[in-house]
Tab-separated table of C-alpha atoms and ligand atoms in Angstrom:
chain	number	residue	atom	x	y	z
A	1	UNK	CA	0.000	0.000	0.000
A	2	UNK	CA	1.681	3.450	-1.008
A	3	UNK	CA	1.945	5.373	2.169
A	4	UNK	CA	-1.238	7.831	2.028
A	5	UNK	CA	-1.732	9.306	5.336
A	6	UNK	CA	1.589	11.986	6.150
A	7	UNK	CA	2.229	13.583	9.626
A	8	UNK	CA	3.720	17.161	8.682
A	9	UNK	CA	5.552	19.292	11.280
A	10	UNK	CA	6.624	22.787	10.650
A	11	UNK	CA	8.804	24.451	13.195
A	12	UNK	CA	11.273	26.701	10.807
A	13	UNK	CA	11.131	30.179	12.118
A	14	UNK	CA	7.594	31.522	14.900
A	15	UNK	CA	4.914	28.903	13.805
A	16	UNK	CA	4.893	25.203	15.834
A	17	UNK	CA	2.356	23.156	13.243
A	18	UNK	CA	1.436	20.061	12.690
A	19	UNK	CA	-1.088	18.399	10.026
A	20	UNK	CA	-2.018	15.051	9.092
A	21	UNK	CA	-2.745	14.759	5.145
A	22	UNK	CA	-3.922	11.678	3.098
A	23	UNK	CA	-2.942	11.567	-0.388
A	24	UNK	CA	-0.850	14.470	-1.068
A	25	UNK	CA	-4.191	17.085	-0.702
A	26	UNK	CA	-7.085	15.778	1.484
A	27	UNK	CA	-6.400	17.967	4.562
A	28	UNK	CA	-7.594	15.994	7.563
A	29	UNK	CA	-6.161	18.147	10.503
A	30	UNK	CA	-4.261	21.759	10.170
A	31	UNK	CA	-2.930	23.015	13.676
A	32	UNK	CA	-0.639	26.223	14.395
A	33	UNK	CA	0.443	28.141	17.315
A	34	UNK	CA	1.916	31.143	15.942
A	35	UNK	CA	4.379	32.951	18.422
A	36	UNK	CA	3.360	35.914	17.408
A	37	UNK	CA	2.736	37.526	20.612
A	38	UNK	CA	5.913	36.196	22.316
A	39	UNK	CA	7.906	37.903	19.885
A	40	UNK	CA	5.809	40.892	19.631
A	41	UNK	CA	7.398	42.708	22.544
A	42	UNK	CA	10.999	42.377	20.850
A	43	UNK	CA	9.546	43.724	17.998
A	44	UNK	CA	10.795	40.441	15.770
A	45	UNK	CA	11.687	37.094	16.137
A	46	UNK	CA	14.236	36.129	18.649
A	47	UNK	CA	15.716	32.670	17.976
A	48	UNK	CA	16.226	31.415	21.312
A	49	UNK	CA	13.093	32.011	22.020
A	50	UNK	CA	11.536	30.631	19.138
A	51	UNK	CA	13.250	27.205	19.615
A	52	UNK	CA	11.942	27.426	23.513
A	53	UNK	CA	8.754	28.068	22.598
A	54	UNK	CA	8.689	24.998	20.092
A	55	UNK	CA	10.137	22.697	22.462
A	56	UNK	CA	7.299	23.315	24.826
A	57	UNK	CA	4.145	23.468	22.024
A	58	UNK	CA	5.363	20.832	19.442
A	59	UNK	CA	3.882	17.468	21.515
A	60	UNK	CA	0.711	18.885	22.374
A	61	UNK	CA	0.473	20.324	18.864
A	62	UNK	CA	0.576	16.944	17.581
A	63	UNK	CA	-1.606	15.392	19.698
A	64	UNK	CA	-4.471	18.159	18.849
A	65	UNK	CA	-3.283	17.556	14.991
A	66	UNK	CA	-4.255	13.293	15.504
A	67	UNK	CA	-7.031	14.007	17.770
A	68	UNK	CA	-8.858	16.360	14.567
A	69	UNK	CA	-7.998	14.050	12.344
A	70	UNK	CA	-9.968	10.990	14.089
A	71	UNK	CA	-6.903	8.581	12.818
A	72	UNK	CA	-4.378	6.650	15.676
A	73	UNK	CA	-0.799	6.982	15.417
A	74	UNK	CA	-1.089	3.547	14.245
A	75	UNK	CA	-2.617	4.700	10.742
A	76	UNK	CA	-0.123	7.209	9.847
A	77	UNK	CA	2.282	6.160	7.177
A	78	UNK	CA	5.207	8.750	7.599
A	79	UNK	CA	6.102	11.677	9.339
A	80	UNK	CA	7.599	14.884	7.558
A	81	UNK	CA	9.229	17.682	9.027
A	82	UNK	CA	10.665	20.795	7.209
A	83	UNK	CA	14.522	20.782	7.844
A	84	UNK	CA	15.196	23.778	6.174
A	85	UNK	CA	15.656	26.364	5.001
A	86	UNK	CA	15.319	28.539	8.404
A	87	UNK	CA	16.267	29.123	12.068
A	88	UNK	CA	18.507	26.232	13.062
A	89	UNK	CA	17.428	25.564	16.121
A	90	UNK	CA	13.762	25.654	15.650
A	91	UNK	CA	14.028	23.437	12.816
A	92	UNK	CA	15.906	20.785	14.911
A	93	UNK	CA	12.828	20.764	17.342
A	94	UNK	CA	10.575	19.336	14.415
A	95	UNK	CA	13.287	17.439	13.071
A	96	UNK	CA	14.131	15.619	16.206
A	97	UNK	CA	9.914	15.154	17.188
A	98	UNK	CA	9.457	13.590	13.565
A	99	UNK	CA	12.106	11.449	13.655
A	100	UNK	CA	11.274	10.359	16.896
A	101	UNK	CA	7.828	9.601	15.904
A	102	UNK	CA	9.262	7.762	12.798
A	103	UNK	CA	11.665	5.770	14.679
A	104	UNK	CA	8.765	4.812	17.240
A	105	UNK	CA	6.261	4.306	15.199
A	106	UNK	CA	8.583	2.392	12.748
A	107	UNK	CA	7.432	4.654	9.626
A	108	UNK	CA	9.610	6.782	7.014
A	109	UNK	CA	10.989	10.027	8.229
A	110	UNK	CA	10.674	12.781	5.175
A	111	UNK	CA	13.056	15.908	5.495
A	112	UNK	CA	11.236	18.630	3.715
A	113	UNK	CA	12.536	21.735	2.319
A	114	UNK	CA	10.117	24.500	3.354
A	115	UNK	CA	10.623	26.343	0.361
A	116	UNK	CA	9.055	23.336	-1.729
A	117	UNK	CA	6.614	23.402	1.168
A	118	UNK	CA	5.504	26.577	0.326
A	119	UNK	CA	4.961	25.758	-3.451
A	120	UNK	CA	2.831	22.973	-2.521
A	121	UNK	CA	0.199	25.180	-0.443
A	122	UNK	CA	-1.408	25.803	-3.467
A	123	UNK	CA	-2.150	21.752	-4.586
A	124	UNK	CA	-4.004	21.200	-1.576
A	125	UNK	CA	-5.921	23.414	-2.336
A	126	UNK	CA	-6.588	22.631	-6.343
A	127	UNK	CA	-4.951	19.545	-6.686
A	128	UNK	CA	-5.287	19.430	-10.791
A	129	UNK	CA	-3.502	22.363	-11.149
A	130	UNK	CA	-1.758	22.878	-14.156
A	131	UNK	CA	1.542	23.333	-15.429
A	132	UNK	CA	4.050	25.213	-16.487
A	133	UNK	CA	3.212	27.609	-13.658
A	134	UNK	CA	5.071	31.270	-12.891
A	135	UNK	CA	5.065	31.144	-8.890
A	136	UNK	CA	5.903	33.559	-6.943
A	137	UNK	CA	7.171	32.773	-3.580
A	138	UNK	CA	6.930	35.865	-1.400
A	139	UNK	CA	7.982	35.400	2.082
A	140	UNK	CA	9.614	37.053	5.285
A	141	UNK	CA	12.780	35.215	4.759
A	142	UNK	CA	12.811	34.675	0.682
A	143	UNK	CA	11.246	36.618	-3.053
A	144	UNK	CA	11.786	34.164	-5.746
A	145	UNK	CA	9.951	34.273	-8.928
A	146	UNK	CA	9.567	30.665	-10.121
A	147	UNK	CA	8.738	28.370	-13.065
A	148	UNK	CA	7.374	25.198	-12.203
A	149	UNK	CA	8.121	23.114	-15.088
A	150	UNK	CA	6.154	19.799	-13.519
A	151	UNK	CA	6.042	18.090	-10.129
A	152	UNK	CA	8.842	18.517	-8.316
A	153	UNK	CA	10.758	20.473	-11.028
A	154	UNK	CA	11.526	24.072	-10.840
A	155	UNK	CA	13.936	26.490	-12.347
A	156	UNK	CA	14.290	29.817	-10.441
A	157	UNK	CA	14.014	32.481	-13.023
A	158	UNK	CA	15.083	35.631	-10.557
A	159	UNK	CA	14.901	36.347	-6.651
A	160	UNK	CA	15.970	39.197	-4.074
A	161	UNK	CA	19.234	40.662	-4.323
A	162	UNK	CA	18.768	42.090	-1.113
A	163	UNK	CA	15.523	42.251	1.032
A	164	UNK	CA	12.525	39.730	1.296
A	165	UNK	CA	9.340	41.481	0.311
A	166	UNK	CA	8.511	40.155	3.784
A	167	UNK	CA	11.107	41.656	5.401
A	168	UNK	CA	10.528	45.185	3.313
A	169	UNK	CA	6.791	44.825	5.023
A	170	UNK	CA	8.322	44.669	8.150
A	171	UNK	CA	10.521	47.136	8.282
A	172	UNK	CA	8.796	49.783	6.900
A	173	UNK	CA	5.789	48.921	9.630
A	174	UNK	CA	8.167	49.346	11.983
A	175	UNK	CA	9.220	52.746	10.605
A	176	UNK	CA	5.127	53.818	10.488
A	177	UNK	CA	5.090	52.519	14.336
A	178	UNK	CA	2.562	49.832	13.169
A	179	UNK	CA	4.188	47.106	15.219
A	180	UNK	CA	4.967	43.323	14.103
A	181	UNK	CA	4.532	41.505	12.341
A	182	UNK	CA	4.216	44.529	9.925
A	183	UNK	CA	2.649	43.007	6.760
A	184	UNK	CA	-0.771	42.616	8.088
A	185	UNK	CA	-1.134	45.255	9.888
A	186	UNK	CA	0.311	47.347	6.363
A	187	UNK	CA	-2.683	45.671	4.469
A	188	UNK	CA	-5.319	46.462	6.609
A	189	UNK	CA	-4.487	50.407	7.094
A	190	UNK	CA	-3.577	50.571	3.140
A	191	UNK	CA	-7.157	49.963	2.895
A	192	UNK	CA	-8.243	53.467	3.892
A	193	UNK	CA	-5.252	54.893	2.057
A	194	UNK	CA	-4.579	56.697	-1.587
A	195	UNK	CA	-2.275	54.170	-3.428
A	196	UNK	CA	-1.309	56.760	-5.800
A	197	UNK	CA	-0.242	59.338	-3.180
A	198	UNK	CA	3.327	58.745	-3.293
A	199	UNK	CA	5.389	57.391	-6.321
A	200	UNK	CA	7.739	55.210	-4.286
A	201	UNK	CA	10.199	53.733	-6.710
A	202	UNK	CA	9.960	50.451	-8.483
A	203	UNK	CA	13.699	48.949	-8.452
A	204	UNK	CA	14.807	47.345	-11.328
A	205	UNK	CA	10.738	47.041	-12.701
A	206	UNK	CA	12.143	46.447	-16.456
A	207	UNK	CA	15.805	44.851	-15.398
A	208	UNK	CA	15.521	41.274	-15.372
A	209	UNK	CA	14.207	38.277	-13.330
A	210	UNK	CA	15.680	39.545	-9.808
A	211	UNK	CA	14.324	42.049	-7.137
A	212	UNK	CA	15.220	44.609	-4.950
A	213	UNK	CA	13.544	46.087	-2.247
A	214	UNK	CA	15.882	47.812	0.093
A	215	UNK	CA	15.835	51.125	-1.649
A	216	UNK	CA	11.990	51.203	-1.723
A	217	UNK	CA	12.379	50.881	2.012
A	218	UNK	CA	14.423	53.587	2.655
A	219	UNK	CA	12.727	56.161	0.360
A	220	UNK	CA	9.669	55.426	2.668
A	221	UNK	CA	11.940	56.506	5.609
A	222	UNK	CA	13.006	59.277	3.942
A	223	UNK	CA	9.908	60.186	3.193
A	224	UNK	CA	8.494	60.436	6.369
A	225	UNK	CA	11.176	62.046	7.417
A	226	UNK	CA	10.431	64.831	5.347
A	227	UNK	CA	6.749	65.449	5.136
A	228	UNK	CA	5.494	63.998	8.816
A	229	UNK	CA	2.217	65.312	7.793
A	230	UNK	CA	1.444	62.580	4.977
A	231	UNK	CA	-1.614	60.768	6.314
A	232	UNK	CA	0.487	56.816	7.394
A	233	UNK	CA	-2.634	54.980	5.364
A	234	UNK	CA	-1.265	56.907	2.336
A	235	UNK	CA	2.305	55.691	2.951
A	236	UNK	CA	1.411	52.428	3.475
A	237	UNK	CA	-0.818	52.211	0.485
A	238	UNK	CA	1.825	53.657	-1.643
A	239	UNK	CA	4.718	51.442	-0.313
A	240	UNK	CA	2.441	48.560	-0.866
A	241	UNK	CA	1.402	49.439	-4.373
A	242	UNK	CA	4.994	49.790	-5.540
A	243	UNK	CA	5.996	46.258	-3.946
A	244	UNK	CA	2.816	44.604	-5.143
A	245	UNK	CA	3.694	46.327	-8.883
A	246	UNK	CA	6.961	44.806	-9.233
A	247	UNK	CA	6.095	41.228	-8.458
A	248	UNK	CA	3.080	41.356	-10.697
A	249	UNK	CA	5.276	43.263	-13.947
A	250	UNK	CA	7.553	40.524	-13.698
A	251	UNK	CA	5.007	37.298	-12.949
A	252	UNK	CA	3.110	38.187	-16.124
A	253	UNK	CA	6.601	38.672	-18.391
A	254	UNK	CA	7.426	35.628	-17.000
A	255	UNK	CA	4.664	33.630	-18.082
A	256	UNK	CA	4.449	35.158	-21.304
A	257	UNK	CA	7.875	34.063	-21.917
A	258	UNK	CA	8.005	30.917	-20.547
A	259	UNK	CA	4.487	30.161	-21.833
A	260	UNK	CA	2.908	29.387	-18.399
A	261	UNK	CA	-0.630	28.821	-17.775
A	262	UNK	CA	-1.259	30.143	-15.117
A	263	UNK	CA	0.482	32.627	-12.295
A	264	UNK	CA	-0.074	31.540	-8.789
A	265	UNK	CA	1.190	32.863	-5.405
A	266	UNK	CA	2.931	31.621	-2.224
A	267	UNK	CA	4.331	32.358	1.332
A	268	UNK	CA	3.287	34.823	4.249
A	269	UNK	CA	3.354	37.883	1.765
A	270	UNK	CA	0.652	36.134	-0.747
A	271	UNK	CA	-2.103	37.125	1.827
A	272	UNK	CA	-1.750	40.651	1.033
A	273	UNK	CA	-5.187	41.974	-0.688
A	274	UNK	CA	-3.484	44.022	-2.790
A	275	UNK	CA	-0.812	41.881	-4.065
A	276	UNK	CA	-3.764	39.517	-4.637
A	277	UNK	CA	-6.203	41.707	-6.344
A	278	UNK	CA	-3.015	42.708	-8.881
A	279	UNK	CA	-2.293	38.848	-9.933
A	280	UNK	CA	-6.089	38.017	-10.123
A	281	UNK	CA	-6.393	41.083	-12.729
A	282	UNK	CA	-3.202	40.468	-14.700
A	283	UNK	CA	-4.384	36.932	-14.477
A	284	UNK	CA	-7.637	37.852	-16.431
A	285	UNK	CA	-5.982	40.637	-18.492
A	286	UNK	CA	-3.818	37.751	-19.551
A	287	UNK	CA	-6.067	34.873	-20.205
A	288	UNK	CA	-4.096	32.780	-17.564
A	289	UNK	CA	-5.305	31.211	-14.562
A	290	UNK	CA	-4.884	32.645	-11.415
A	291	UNK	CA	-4.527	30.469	-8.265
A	292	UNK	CA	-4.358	32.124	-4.576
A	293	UNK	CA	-4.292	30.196	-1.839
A	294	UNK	CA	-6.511	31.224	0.973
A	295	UNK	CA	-4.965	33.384	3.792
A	296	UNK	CA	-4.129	30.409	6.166
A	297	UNK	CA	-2.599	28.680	3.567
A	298	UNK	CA	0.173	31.072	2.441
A	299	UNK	CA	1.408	32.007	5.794
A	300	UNK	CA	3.844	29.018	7.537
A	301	UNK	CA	1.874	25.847	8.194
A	302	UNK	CA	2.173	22.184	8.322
A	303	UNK	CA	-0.501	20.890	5.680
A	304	UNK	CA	1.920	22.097	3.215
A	305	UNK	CA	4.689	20.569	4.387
A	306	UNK	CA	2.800	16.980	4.608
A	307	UNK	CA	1.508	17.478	1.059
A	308	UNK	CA	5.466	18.307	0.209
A	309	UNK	CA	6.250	15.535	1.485
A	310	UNK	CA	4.295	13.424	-0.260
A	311	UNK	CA	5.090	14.243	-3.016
A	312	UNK	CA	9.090	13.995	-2.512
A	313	UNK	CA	8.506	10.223	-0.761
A	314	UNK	CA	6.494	8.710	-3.771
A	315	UNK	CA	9.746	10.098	-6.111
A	316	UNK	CA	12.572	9.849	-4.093
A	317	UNK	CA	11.799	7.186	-0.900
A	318	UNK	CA	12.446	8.300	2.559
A	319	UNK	CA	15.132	10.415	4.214
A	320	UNK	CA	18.217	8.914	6.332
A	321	UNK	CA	17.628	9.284	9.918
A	322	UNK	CA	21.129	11.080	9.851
A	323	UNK	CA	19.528	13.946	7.538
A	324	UNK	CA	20.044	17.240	9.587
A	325	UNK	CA	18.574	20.956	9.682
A	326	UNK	CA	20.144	22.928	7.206
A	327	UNK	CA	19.547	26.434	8.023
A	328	UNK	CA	20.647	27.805	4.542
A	329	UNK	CA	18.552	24.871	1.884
A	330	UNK	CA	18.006	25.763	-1.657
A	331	UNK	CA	15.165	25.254	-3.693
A	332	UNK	CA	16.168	21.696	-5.466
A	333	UNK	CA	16.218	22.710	-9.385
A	334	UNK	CA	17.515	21.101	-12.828
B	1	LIG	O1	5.813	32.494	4.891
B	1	LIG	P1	5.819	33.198	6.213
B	1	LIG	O2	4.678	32.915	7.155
B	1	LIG	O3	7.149	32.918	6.982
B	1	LIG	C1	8.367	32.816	6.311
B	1	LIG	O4	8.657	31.688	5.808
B	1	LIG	O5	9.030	33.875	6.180
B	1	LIG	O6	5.893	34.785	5.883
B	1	LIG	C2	5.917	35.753	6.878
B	1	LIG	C3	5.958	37.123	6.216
B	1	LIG	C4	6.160	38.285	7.200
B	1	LIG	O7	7.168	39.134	6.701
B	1	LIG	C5	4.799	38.975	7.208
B	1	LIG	O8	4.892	40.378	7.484
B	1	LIG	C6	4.327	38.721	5.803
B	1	LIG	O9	4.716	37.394	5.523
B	1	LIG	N1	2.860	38.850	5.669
B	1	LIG	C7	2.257	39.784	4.895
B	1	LIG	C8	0.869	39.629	5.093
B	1	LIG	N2	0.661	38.587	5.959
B	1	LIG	C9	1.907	38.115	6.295
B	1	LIG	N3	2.789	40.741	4.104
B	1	LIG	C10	1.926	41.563	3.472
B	1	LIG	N4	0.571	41.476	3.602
B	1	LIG	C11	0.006	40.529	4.394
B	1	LIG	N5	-1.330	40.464	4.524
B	2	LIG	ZN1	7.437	30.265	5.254
């Protein structure tokens, strides 16, 4: 029987998670406890902390996970745990619980890469999703416009030279005083702002696959620096406009290129209304598919790394039991 039902754990940077997933997509249980608030205070996350915190939330986590799902520990067929990329010691937390579970429960251990993770959100969602598919993977930590050739085959056509999106989200809240993490709270007060207020500038819009958005950020500081009196919804809006604008100019040249069917978002960044509004509109200017996952799936969770997972055990078997966290792992391409 091919193993069906996965175990996912996802512990890489302020999210403990675990999921239990039958076939690759049918989501039977999706738990997170987000850190959020722990970290609030220090305004970010604070790895120590993080790797505390996971230590003390993973078991029960994965107890709640089994308990929604209705199935015993007996009827899982492998456990998968992100190992990277991320923090390194709060991926060795979920590392260490999976392969414990594995090793217990005599059952393949799966080391996923959360990247890959993230790419998968959107197949549990629509499972027949087509391909070749311009992704783009917009995250705290990573900005990576993708083509996804097939399963488990990706080229990476251009990414950050220098900030995250994410990261550019959260800095510039912290600038505006809106607190962390800053990407939420940006989208909601955009909502009441003018996105054409302020013509922040769009770094290398016509220059190639890769991004940059460090010097967006600091012409929002110097902005506010110099007219205080700008209302902070028009700011945001603005700053959010000019990051969503980028992404979206090069997704569509992308799939035109590359002759993609459809343009499809992923990581804590695709919940942003905006960003999501832009792709569904150059999706239908386009005559391309758009697929956005819901909100819950984009940010870090555990689903995705079961349905990862998989995936990666049906081609490439299990993972050693020696297989460590690797704070620094690529996206596996051609
Ligand atoms: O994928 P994720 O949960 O964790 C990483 O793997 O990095 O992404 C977290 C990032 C944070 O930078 C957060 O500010 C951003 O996603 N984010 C958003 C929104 N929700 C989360 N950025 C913009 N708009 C949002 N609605
Ligand atoms: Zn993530």
């Amino acid at each position: 029987m091919p193993a069906d039902v996965i175990l996912g754990i996802e512990t890489s940077c302020d999210e403990t998670a675990a999921a239990v997933v039958v076939g690759g997509s049918d989501v039977r249980a999706n738990v997170v406890s987000s850190q959020i608030d722990i970290h609030a205070k220090y305004g970010g996350v604070v790895p120590e902390v993080a790797s505390r915190a996971h230590v003390d939330t993973i078991m029960p986590v994965v107890e709640e996970a089994l308990e929604v799902s209705g199935l015993r520990p007996d009827e899982i067929d492998a456990v998968a745990a992100t190992h990277g990329p991320g923090l390194v010691g709060a991926l060795l937390v979920g590392v260490s619980a999976a392969k414990a579970m594995a090793l217990v429960w005599d059952v393949p251990f799966i080391g996923v890469n959360h990247l890959e993770a993230h790419l998968y959100a959107s197949f549990l969602e629509e499972p027949d999703l087509e391909m070749p598919l311009v992704i783009l993977l917009v995250s705290g930590g990573h900005t990576m416009l993708i083509l996804m050739e097939d399963h488990l085959r990706y080229r990476v056509l251009g990414a950050t030279v220098d900030d995250a999106a994410g990261e550019a989200f959260d800095k510039v809240a912290r600038v505006l005083d809106l607190g962390y993490p800053g990407g939420p709270a940006i989208d909601r007060l955009s909502g009441d702002g003018d996105p054409a207020a302020i013509a922040f500038p769009r770094a290398m819009a016509n220059d190639g696959w890769n991004f940059s958005f460090s010097g967006v950020k600091t012409a929002v500081v110097n902005h506010v620096r110099k007219n205080p009196d700008t209302p902070i919804a028009d700011v945001a809006a603005s700053f959010q406009e000019a990051v969503a604008d980028v992404l979206v100019t090069k997704a569509r040249k992308a799939a035109r290129e590359y002759g993609a069917t459809g343009l499809c978002l992923a990581g804590g960044v695709a919940a942003n209304s905006r960003l999501r509004e832009r792709v569904s509109e150059a999706a239908a200017a386009d005559g391309l598919r758009a697929f956005l996952p819901s909100r819950a799936m984009c940010t870090d969770n555990a689903a995705m790394v079961a349905a990862a997972g998989w995936w990666r055990l049906a081609a490439d078997g299990p993972s050693g039991l020696d297989l460590g966290a690797d704070p620094s792992l690529r996206l596996p391409t051609d």
